N, C-alpha and C. Protein backbone atom coordinates (compact mmCIF):
# COMPACT_ATOMS: atom_id res chain seq x y z
N UNK A 1 57.98 -30.85 -45.14
CA UNK A 1 59.27 -30.60 -45.78
C UNK A 1 60.02 -30.88 -44.42
N UNK A 2 61.28 -31.54 -44.54
CA UNK A 2 61.96 -31.64 -43.60
C UNK A 2 62.80 -30.35 -43.04
N UNK A 3 63.25 -30.21 -41.55
CA UNK A 3 63.87 -29.05 -41.31
C UNK A 3 65.36 -29.66 -40.96
N UNK A 4 65.58 -30.96 -40.54
CA UNK A 4 66.78 -31.24 -39.85
C UNK A 4 67.65 -31.14 -41.12
N UNK A 5 68.95 -30.82 -40.83
CA UNK A 5 69.99 -30.81 -41.96
C UNK A 5 70.54 -32.17 -42.38
N UNK A 6 70.66 -33.03 -40.92
CA UNK A 6 71.00 -34.45 -41.40
C UNK A 6 70.25 -35.50 -40.40
N UNK A 7 69.97 -36.52 -41.35
CA UNK A 7 69.06 -37.30 -40.35
C UNK A 7 69.47 -39.00 -40.78
N UNK A 8 69.07 -39.67 -40.01
CA UNK A 8 69.25 -41.37 -40.59
C UNK A 8 68.13 -42.12 -40.87
N UNK A 9 68.11 -42.62 -42.11
CA UNK A 9 66.94 -43.39 -42.54
C UNK A 9 66.76 -44.80 -42.20
N UNK A 10 65.89 -45.40 -41.73
CA UNK A 10 65.55 -46.62 -41.54
C UNK A 10 65.22 -47.18 -42.79
N UNK A 11 65.73 -48.63 -42.73
CA UNK A 11 65.54 -49.43 -43.60
C UNK A 11 64.44 -49.33 -44.42
N UNK A 12 63.41 -49.42 -44.18
CA UNK A 12 62.26 -49.11 -45.19
C UNK A 12 62.11 -47.87 -46.15
N UNK A 13 62.52 -46.94 -45.55
CA UNK A 13 62.76 -45.68 -46.23
C UNK A 13 63.77 -46.30 -47.55
N UNK A 14 64.82 -46.77 -47.63
CA UNK A 14 65.67 -47.17 -48.49
C UNK A 14 64.73 -48.25 -49.34
N UNK A 15 64.24 -49.10 -48.84
CA UNK A 15 63.31 -49.85 -49.79
C UNK A 15 62.34 -49.18 -50.47
N UNK A 16 61.68 -48.24 -49.99
CA UNK A 16 60.58 -47.63 -50.81
C UNK A 16 61.23 -46.34 -51.06
N UNK A 17 62.29 -46.17 -51.31
CA UNK A 17 62.75 -44.46 -51.52
C UNK A 17 62.15 -44.24 -52.97
N UNK A 18 61.91 -44.88 -54.12
CA UNK A 18 61.33 -44.63 -55.27
C UNK A 18 60.22 -44.24 -54.94
N UNK A 19 59.36 -44.42 -54.08
CA UNK A 19 57.99 -43.93 -53.83
C UNK A 19 57.62 -43.06 -52.83
N UNK A 20 59.00 -42.20 -52.29
CA UNK A 20 59.33 -41.14 -51.44
C UNK A 20 59.26 -39.92 -52.01
N UNK A 21 58.65 -38.99 -51.70
CA UNK A 21 58.89 -37.31 -51.93
C UNK A 21 60.04 -37.16 -51.24
N UNK A 22 61.13 -36.92 -51.73
CA UNK A 22 62.78 -36.59 -51.16
C UNK A 22 62.47 -35.06 -50.34
N UNK A 23 61.40 -34.24 -50.55
CA UNK A 23 61.14 -32.81 -49.95
C UNK A 23 61.15 -33.43 -48.44
N UNK A 24 60.50 -34.72 -48.00
CA UNK A 24 60.47 -35.06 -46.82
C UNK A 24 61.55 -35.24 -45.96
N UNK A 25 62.76 -35.32 -46.45
CA UNK A 25 64.04 -36.05 -45.96
C UNK A 25 64.99 -34.65 -45.78
N UNK A 26 65.87 -34.98 -45.01
CA UNK A 26 66.94 -33.96 -44.67
C UNK A 26 67.57 -33.69 -46.19
N UNK A 27 68.57 -32.48 -46.17
CA UNK A 27 69.50 -32.48 -47.15
C UNK A 27 70.32 -33.42 -47.04
N UNK A 28 71.00 -33.80 -45.89
CA UNK A 28 71.97 -34.80 -45.83
C UNK A 28 71.70 -35.86 -44.85
N UNK A 29 71.64 -37.32 -45.71
CA UNK A 29 70.88 -38.45 -44.69
C UNK A 29 72.31 -39.49 -44.71
N UNK A 30 71.97 -40.32 -43.65
CA UNK A 30 72.92 -41.33 -43.04
C UNK A 30 72.32 -42.87 -43.27
N UNK A 31 72.71 -43.43 -43.31
CA UNK A 31 72.39 -44.98 -42.83
C UNK A 31 73.04 -45.91 -41.88
N UNK A 32 72.33 -46.74 -41.17
CA UNK A 32 73.57 -47.20 -40.33
C UNK A 32 74.07 -48.74 -40.55
N UNK A 33 74.87 -49.14 -39.96
CA UNK A 33 74.97 -50.52 -40.69
C UNK A 33 74.32 -51.55 -40.32
N UNK A 34 73.40 -51.36 -39.39
CA UNK A 34 72.26 -52.06 -39.29
C UNK A 34 71.13 -52.49 -40.45
N UNK A 35 71.04 -51.26 -41.08
CA UNK A 35 70.28 -51.13 -42.27
C UNK A 35 70.96 -51.84 -43.33
N UNK A 36 72.58 -51.81 -43.51
CA UNK A 36 72.93 -52.57 -44.60
C UNK A 36 72.79 -54.28 -44.10
N UNK A 37 72.95 -54.64 -42.89
CA UNK A 37 72.65 -55.93 -42.95
C UNK A 37 71.66 -56.27 -42.95
N UNK A 38 70.27 -55.59 -42.77
CA UNK A 38 69.19 -56.14 -43.05
C UNK A 38 69.03 -56.06 -44.57
N UNK A 39 69.27 -55.24 -45.43
CA UNK A 39 69.58 -55.34 -46.76
C UNK A 39 70.03 -56.26 -47.54
N UNK A 40 71.29 -56.62 -46.53
CA UNK A 40 72.06 -57.85 -47.08
C UNK A 40 71.69 -59.14 -46.63
N UNK A 41 70.61 -59.33 -45.94
CA UNK A 41 69.96 -60.50 -45.72
C UNK A 41 68.62 -60.23 -46.68
N UNK A 42 67.97 -59.54 -46.93
CA UNK A 42 67.01 -59.38 -48.06
C UNK A 42 66.62 -60.54 -49.01
N UNK A 43 67.74 -60.37 -49.85
CA UNK A 43 67.28 -61.21 -51.01
C UNK A 43 67.38 -62.58 -50.74
N UNK A 44 67.96 -63.19 -49.29
CA UNK A 44 67.64 -64.72 -49.28
C UNK A 44 66.41 -65.10 -48.68
N UNK A 45 65.63 -64.04 -48.29
CA UNK A 45 64.33 -64.08 -48.14
C UNK A 45 63.20 -64.49 -48.96
N UNK A 46 63.62 -64.48 -50.21
CA UNK A 46 62.62 -64.71 -51.24
C UNK A 46 62.91 -65.90 -52.19
N UNK A 47 62.08 -66.54 -52.88
CA UNK A 47 62.59 -67.52 -53.79
C UNK A 47 62.25 -67.02 -55.20
N UNK A 48 61.50 -65.77 -55.36
CA UNK A 48 61.14 -65.17 -56.41
C UNK A 48 62.51 -64.39 -57.26
N UNK A 49 62.87 -64.95 -58.40
CA UNK A 49 64.03 -64.20 -59.02
C UNK A 49 63.92 -62.84 -59.23
N UNK A 50 62.68 -62.45 -59.55
CA UNK A 50 62.69 -61.10 -59.78
C UNK A 50 62.76 -60.12 -58.71
N UNK A 51 62.05 -60.64 -57.77
CA UNK A 51 61.95 -59.91 -56.00
C UNK A 51 63.69 -59.99 -55.81
N UNK A 52 64.16 -61.04 -55.93
CA UNK A 52 65.57 -61.28 -55.37
C UNK A 52 66.32 -60.21 -56.11
N UNK A 53 66.41 -60.03 -57.09
CA UNK A 53 67.04 -58.95 -57.98
C UNK A 53 66.57 -57.44 -57.75
N UNK A 54 65.13 -57.45 -57.41
CA UNK A 54 64.92 -56.05 -57.00
C UNK A 54 65.71 -55.76 -55.71
N UNK A 55 65.82 -56.46 -54.65
CA UNK A 55 66.26 -56.54 -53.62
C UNK A 55 67.75 -56.38 -53.55
N UNK A 56 68.83 -56.89 -54.33
CA UNK A 56 70.02 -56.86 -54.65
C UNK A 56 70.11 -55.39 -54.94
N UNK A 57 69.38 -54.82 -56.03
CA UNK A 57 69.29 -53.53 -56.66
C UNK A 57 69.60 -52.47 -55.39
N UNK A 58 68.50 -52.83 -54.53
CA UNK A 58 68.36 -51.90 -53.21
C UNK A 58 69.76 -52.04 -52.43
N UNK A 59 70.40 -52.89 -52.31
CA UNK A 59 71.59 -53.35 -51.38
C UNK A 59 72.47 -52.64 -52.35
N UNK A 60 72.65 -52.86 -53.59
CA UNK A 60 73.90 -52.41 -54.35
C UNK A 60 73.90 -50.79 -54.65
N UNK A 61 72.79 -50.32 -54.47
CA UNK A 61 72.52 -48.85 -54.38
C UNK A 61 73.06 -48.20 -53.19
N UNK A 62 72.63 -49.04 -51.75
CA UNK A 62 72.85 -48.41 -50.74
C UNK A 62 74.31 -48.70 -50.47
N UNK A 63 74.80 -49.78 -51.00
CA UNK A 63 76.39 -49.77 -50.71
C UNK A 63 77.50 -48.62 -51.45
N UNK A 64 76.77 -48.36 -52.61
CA UNK A 64 77.43 -47.38 -53.26
C UNK A 64 77.19 -46.17 -52.83
N UNK A 65 76.05 -45.66 -52.30
CA UNK A 65 76.03 -44.24 -52.12
C UNK A 65 76.06 -43.79 -50.66
N UNK A 66 76.33 -45.05 -49.82
CA UNK A 66 76.36 -44.62 -48.21
C UNK A 66 77.77 -45.22 -47.46
N UNK A 67 78.19 -44.24 -46.76
CA UNK A 67 79.46 -45.13 -45.90
C UNK A 67 78.59 -44.97 -44.37
N UNK A 68 77.81 -46.35 -44.28
CA UNK A 68 77.18 -46.63 -43.13
C UNK A 68 77.54 -46.06 -41.53
N UNK A 69 76.96 -45.64 -40.78
CA UNK A 69 77.12 -45.54 -39.40
C UNK A 69 77.42 -46.63 -38.82
N UNK A 70 78.41 -46.92 -38.11
CA UNK A 70 78.47 -48.19 -37.17
C UNK A 70 77.87 -48.16 -36.10
N UNK A 71 77.58 -49.46 -35.44
CA UNK A 71 76.80 -49.62 -34.03
C UNK A 71 77.94 -50.02 -33.15
N UNK A 72 78.45 -48.68 -32.40
CA UNK A 72 79.83 -48.63 -31.82
C UNK A 72 79.41 -49.12 -30.19
N UNK A 73 80.29 -48.56 -29.50
CA UNK A 73 80.04 -48.56 -27.83
C UNK A 73 78.96 -47.60 -27.42
N UNK A 74 78.88 -46.56 -28.20
CA UNK A 74 77.75 -45.61 -27.46
C UNK A 74 76.30 -45.76 -28.15
N UNK A 75 76.26 -46.62 -28.98
CA UNK A 75 75.15 -47.23 -29.87
C UNK A 75 74.98 -48.31 -28.63
N UNK A 76 75.60 -49.16 -28.14
CA UNK A 76 75.37 -50.17 -27.55
C UNK A 76 74.91 -49.82 -26.11
N UNK A 77 75.97 -48.61 -25.63
CA UNK A 77 74.93 -48.13 -24.12
C UNK A 77 73.44 -47.83 -24.29
N UNK A 78 73.55 -46.95 -25.51
CA UNK A 78 71.86 -46.52 -25.60
C UNK A 78 70.83 -47.52 -25.79
N UNK A 79 71.29 -48.77 -26.11
CA UNK A 79 70.67 -49.93 -26.92
C UNK A 79 69.88 -49.82 -25.12
N UNK A 80 70.50 -50.23 -24.19
CA UNK A 80 69.85 -50.41 -22.78
C UNK A 80 68.60 -49.54 -22.64
N UNK A 81 68.80 -48.04 -23.00
CA UNK A 81 67.58 -47.03 -22.70
C UNK A 81 66.63 -47.45 -23.79
N UNK A 82 66.88 -47.57 -24.84
CA UNK A 82 65.95 -48.07 -25.79
C UNK A 82 65.06 -49.12 -25.38
N UNK A 83 65.96 -50.42 -24.90
CA UNK A 83 65.42 -51.49 -24.38
C UNK A 83 64.22 -51.20 -23.25
N UNK A 84 64.58 -50.46 -22.14
CA UNK A 84 63.76 -50.19 -21.30
C UNK A 84 62.37 -49.20 -21.96
N UNK A 85 62.93 -48.30 -22.77
CA UNK A 85 61.60 -47.68 -23.01
C UNK A 85 60.58 -48.43 -23.80
N UNK A 86 60.95 -49.14 -24.49
CA UNK A 86 59.98 -50.54 -25.40
C UNK A 86 59.35 -51.07 -24.28
N UNK A 87 60.12 -51.67 -23.31
CA UNK A 87 59.27 -52.60 -22.11
C UNK A 87 58.28 -51.46 -21.49
N UNK A 88 58.57 -50.45 -21.15
CA UNK A 88 57.90 -49.66 -20.44
C UNK A 88 56.59 -49.37 -21.10
N UNK A 89 56.38 -49.51 -22.42
CA UNK A 89 55.55 -48.67 -23.16
C UNK A 89 54.59 -50.10 -23.59
N UNK A 90 55.08 -51.11 -22.86
CA UNK A 90 54.45 -52.57 -22.63
C UNK A 90 54.70 -53.28 -24.20
N UNK A 91 55.45 -53.16 -24.52
CA UNK A 91 56.11 -53.88 -25.92
C UNK A 91 57.32 -54.99 -25.95
N UNK A 92 57.34 -55.97 -26.41
CA UNK A 92 58.36 -56.89 -26.55
C UNK A 92 59.80 -56.30 -27.53
N UNK A 93 60.62 -56.11 -27.19
CA UNK A 93 61.91 -55.49 -27.59
C UNK A 93 62.02 -56.66 -28.61
N UNK A 94 62.47 -58.00 -28.69
CA UNK A 94 63.33 -58.89 -29.61
C UNK A 94 62.41 -58.80 -30.67
N UNK A 95 61.24 -58.56 -31.08
CA UNK A 95 60.91 -58.85 -32.46
C UNK A 95 61.32 -57.61 -33.11
N UNK A 96 61.62 -56.70 -32.58
CA UNK A 96 62.28 -55.38 -33.07
C UNK A 96 63.58 -55.11 -33.02
N UNK A 97 64.37 -55.90 -32.79
CA UNK A 97 65.90 -55.49 -32.41
C UNK A 97 66.58 -54.99 -33.36
N UNK A 98 66.55 -55.06 -34.49
CA UNK A 98 67.27 -54.22 -35.75
C UNK A 98 66.76 -52.91 -35.62
N UNK A 99 65.26 -52.71 -35.66
CA UNK A 99 64.75 -51.12 -35.55
C UNK A 99 65.37 -50.80 -34.62
N UNK A 100 65.39 -51.02 -33.19
CA UNK A 100 65.64 -50.71 -31.93
C UNK A 100 67.64 -50.49 -32.00
N UNK A 101 68.24 -51.36 -32.54
CA UNK A 101 69.47 -51.09 -32.50
C UNK A 101 69.90 -49.72 -34.03
N UNK A 102 68.76 -49.55 -34.95
CA UNK A 102 69.03 -48.51 -35.63
C UNK A 102 68.49 -47.09 -34.74
N UNK A 103 67.67 -47.16 -34.25
CA UNK A 103 67.18 -45.85 -33.21
C UNK A 103 68.31 -45.79 -32.34
N UNK A 104 69.00 -46.40 -31.41
CA UNK A 104 70.06 -46.48 -30.94
C UNK A 104 71.52 -45.74 -31.39
N UNK A 105 71.39 -46.15 -32.73
CA UNK A 105 72.73 -45.38 -33.54
C UNK A 105 71.97 -43.69 -33.85
N UNK A 106 71.05 -43.74 -33.95
CA UNK A 106 70.49 -42.48 -34.42
C UNK A 106 70.74 -41.70 -33.07
N UNK A 107 70.41 -42.20 -31.92
CA UNK A 107 70.37 -41.70 -30.89
C UNK A 107 71.91 -41.34 -30.27
N UNK A 108 72.96 -42.25 -30.73
CA UNK A 108 74.52 -42.06 -30.33
C UNK A 108 74.89 -40.71 -31.05
N UNK A 109 74.25 -40.62 -32.42
CA UNK A 109 75.02 -39.51 -33.29
C UNK A 109 73.99 -38.58 -33.30
N UNK A 110 72.92 -38.34 -32.39
CA UNK A 110 72.31 -37.37 -32.20
C UNK A 110 71.50 -36.91 -33.41
N UNK A 111 70.78 -37.80 -34.48
CA UNK A 111 70.19 -37.88 -35.63
C UNK A 111 68.58 -37.97 -35.43
N UNK A 112 67.83 -37.13 -36.22
CA UNK A 112 66.66 -37.73 -36.27
C UNK A 112 66.40 -38.82 -37.22
N UNK A 113 65.28 -39.64 -36.68
CA UNK A 113 65.14 -40.82 -37.40
C UNK A 113 64.07 -41.03 -38.31
N UNK A 114 64.34 -41.22 -39.49
CA UNK A 114 63.19 -40.93 -40.50
C UNK A 114 62.83 -42.43 -41.13
N UNK A 115 61.44 -42.77 -41.04
CA UNK A 115 61.11 -44.22 -41.49
C UNK A 115 59.53 -43.88 -41.81
N UNK A 116 59.35 -45.17 -42.70
CA UNK A 116 57.66 -45.03 -43.20
C UNK A 116 56.91 -45.97 -42.19
N UNK A 117 57.37 -46.12 -41.08
CA UNK A 117 56.31 -46.56 -39.92
C UNK A 117 57.04 -46.46 -38.71
N UNK A 118 56.45 -45.35 -38.21
CA UNK A 118 56.54 -44.69 -36.69
C UNK A 118 56.48 -45.52 -35.68
N UNK A 119 55.39 -46.51 -35.81
CA UNK A 119 55.03 -47.43 -34.78
C UNK A 119 56.07 -48.08 -34.78
N UNK A 120 57.32 -48.82 -35.33
CA UNK A 120 58.17 -49.38 -34.88
C UNK A 120 59.04 -49.11 -33.79
N UNK A 121 59.30 -47.63 -33.75
CA UNK A 121 59.80 -47.16 -32.80
C UNK A 121 58.74 -46.32 -31.52
N UNK A 122 57.53 -46.96 -30.92
CA UNK A 122 56.66 -46.62 -30.61
C UNK A 122 57.36 -46.96 -28.72
N UNK A 123 57.18 -45.60 -28.09
CA UNK A 123 57.96 -46.12 -26.83
C UNK A 123 59.24 -45.26 -26.40
N UNK A 124 59.77 -44.60 -27.76
CA UNK A 124 61.06 -44.09 -27.82
C UNK A 124 60.78 -42.85 -27.85
N UNK A 125 59.62 -42.11 -27.64
CA UNK A 125 59.51 -40.49 -27.89
C UNK A 125 60.39 -39.75 -26.99
N UNK A 126 60.91 -40.23 -25.52
CA UNK A 126 61.68 -39.38 -24.99
C UNK A 126 63.15 -39.35 -25.17
N UNK A 127 63.50 -40.33 -26.50
CA UNK A 127 64.96 -40.85 -26.56
C UNK A 127 65.25 -40.28 -27.93
N UNK A 128 64.27 -40.48 -28.95
CA UNK A 128 64.66 -39.93 -30.17
C UNK A 128 63.64 -39.39 -31.10
N UNK A 129 63.82 -38.55 -31.96
CA UNK A 129 62.88 -37.83 -32.63
C UNK A 129 62.59 -38.60 -33.85
N UNK A 130 61.23 -38.99 -33.97
CA UNK A 130 61.21 -39.96 -35.24
C UNK A 130 60.32 -39.17 -35.99
N UNK A 131 60.41 -39.35 -37.50
CA UNK A 131 59.46 -38.55 -38.38
C UNK A 131 59.46 -39.96 -39.52
N UNK A 132 57.86 -39.72 -39.31
CA UNK A 132 57.35 -40.63 -40.64
C UNK A 132 57.39 -39.61 -41.75
N UNK A 133 57.45 -40.38 -42.75
CA UNK A 133 57.53 -40.21 -44.32
C UNK A 133 56.59 -40.98 -45.01
N UNK A 134 55.90 -40.33 -45.60
CA UNK A 134 54.42 -40.99 -46.79
C UNK A 134 55.30 -41.55 -47.91
N UNK A 135 55.11 -42.63 -48.19
CA UNK A 135 55.13 -43.40 -49.64
C UNK A 135 54.10 -43.56 -50.46
N UNK A 136 54.11 -43.10 -51.62
CA UNK A 136 53.04 -43.19 -52.60
C UNK A 136 52.83 -45.11 -53.43
């Protein structure tokens, strides 16, 4: 069970949230503008009409339920430390730019980050608390 009162959801949590036990999440959740951007791009990455419709539904629900936290100047400053942490862990930051920007928003807003894949945030242990939630 989550103990934080407010946390930031990674994009994959929104995509899989019908399969996630919500008791793993804090009472108050936010998303970042980066997540909204990823969800907005998602429908354009499939030619399957049913999958496109599913992705559009996830986007529309997110747009109606959340007021995304912006990637502002403080998150931009933090992004440098996040990049340094990933490089120090021997990983390449470029393939994970969106994930690292989401982590930067969490750090700038002093929020725990909830994800279904904590490996996306390897090397950031000293900067952000990441909680991996299970999906069924």
